[in-house]
GROMACS .gro file of C-alpha atoms in nm:
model
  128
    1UNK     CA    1  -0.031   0.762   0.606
    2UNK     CA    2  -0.419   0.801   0.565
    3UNK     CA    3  -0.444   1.132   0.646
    4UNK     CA    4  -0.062   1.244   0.360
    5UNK     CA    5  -0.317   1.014   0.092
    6UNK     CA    6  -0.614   1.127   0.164
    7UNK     CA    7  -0.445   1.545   0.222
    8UNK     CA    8  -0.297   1.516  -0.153
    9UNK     CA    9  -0.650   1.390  -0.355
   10UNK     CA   10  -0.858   1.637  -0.193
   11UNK     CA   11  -0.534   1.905  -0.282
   12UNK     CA   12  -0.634   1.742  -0.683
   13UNK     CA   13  -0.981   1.808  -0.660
   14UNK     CA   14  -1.039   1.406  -0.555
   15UNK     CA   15  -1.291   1.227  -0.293
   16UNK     CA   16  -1.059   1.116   0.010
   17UNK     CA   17  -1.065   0.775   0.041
   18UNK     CA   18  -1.274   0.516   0.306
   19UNK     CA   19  -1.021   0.306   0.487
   20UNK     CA   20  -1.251  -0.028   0.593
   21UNK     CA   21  -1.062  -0.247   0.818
   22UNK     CA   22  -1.075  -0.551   0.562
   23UNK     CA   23  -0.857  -0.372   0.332
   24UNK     CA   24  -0.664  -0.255   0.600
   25UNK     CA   25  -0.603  -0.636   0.741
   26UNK     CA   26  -0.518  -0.713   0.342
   27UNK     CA   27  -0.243  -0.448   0.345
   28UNK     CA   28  -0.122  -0.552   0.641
   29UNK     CA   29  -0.137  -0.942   0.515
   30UNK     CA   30   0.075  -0.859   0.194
   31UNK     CA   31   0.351  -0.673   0.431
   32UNK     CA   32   0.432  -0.968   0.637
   33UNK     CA   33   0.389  -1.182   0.293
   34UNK     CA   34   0.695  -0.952   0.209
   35UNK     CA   35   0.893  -1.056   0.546
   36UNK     CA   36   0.824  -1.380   0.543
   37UNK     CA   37   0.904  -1.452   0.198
   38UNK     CA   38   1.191  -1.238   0.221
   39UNK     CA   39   1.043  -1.134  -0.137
   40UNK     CA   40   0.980  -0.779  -0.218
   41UNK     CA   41   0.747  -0.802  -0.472
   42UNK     CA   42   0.354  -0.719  -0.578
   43UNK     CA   43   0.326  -1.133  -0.556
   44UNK     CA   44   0.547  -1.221  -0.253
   45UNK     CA   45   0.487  -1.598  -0.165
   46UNK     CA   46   0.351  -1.662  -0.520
   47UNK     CA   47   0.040  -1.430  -0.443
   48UNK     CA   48  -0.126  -1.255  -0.646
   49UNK     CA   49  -0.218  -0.922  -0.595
   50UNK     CA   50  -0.565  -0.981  -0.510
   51UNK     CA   51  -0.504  -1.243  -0.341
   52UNK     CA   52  -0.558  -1.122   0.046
   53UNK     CA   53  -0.828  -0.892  -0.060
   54UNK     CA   54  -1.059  -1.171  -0.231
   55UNK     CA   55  -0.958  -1.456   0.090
   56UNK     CA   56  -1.046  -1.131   0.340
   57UNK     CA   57  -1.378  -1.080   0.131
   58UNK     CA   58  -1.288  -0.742  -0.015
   59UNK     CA   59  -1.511  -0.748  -0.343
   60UNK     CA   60  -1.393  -0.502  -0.525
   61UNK     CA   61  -1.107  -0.460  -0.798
   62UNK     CA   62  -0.749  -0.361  -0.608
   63UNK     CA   63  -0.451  -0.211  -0.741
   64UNK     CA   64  -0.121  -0.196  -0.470
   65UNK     CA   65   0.197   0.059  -0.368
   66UNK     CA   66   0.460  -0.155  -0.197
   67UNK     CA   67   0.793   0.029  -0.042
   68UNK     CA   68   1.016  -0.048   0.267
   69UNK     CA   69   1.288   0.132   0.419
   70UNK     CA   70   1.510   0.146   0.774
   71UNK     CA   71   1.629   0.399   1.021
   72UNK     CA   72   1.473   0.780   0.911
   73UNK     CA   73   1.346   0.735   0.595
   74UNK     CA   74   1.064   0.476   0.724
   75UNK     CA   75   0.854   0.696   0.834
   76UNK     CA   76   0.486   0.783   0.674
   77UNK     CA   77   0.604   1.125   0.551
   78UNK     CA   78   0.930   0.958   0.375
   79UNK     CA   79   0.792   0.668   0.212
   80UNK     CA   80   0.449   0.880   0.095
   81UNK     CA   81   0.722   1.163  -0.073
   82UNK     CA   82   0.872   0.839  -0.277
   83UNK     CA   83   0.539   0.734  -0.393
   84UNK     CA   84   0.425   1.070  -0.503
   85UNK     CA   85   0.760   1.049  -0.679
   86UNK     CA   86   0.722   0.778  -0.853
   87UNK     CA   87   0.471   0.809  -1.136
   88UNK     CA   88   0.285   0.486  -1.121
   89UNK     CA   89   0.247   0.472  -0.716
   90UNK     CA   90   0.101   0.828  -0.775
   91UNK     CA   91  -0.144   0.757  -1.024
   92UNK     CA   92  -0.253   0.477  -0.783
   93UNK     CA   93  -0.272   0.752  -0.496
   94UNK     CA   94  -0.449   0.998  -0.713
   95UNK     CA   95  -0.657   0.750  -0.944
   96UNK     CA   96  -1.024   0.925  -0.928
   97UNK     CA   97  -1.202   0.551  -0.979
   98UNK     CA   98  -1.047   0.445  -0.607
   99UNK     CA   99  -1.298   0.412  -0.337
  100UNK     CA  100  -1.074   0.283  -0.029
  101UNK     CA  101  -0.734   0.225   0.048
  102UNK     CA  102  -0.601   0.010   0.350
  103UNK     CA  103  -0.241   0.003   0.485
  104UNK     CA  104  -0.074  -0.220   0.590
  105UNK     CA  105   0.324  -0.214   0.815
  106UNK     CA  106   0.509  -0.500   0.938
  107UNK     CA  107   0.889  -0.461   1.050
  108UNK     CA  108   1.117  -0.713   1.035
  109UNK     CA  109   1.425  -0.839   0.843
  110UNK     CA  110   1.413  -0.804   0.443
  111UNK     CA  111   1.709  -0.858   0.204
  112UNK     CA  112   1.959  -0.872   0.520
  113UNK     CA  113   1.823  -0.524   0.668
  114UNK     CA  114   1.758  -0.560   0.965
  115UNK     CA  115   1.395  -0.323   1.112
  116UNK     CA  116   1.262  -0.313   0.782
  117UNK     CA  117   0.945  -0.103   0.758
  118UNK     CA  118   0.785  -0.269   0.526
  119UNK     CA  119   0.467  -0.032   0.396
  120UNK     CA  120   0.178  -0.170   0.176
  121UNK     CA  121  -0.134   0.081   0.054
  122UNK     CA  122  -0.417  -0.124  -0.132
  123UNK     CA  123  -0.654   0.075  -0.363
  124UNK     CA  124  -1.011  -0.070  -0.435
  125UNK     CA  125  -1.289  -0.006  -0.646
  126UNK     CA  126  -1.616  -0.125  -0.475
  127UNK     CA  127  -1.829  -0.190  -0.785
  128UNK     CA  128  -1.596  -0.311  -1.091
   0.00000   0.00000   0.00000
């Protein structure tokens, strides 16, 4: 998934993006949030979006892409195509202010589906 993000900003003329393992343990965080909740939502479990970045230590400003899916279309290729689809999960992909992204994936049961890939990308902005 790093490498389809990071492949389509430097296509747009952008900076690819650092990928430090605290935002990557905040994606990942949010994901299971999602199962566990059973809530497929930018504030499963009542939380915020900023809320695993800021327990985590993640300083920075964060803006989130959440998306799951089963059987073929949960791979990275699929679920990236839907986001650059979609325009507000592409501006996040392509916003020029992002400095790092982590992602997070957690399968498990969501809304009765049963191997749910459940796929969160985290944007930050180190100094906001």
């Amino acid at each position: 998934m790093l490498c389809l993000v990071n492949h389509a900003r430097v296509n747009h003329g952008l900076e690819p993006l650092a990928a430090p393992a605290v935002l990557a343990k905040s994606a990942g965080r949010k994901s299971g949030d999602i199962l566990r909740c059973d809530e497929f939502s930018h504030e499963a479990c009542g939380r915020e979006v900023g809320y695993w970045p800021e327990q985590l230590g993640y300083g920075g400003c964060v803006g989130e892409n959440i998306a799951y899916a089963t059987g073929r279309t949960a791979t990275p290729r699929m679920i990236f195509h839907l986001w650059m689809n979609s325009p507000g999960h592409r501006e996040n992909i392509l916003r020029s202010s992002y400095d790092d992204i982590g992602i997070g994936l957690q399968v498990g049961e969501l809304e009765g589906f049963g191997g749910a890939h459940v796929w969160t990308q985290q944007f930050g902005i180190r100094d906001c």
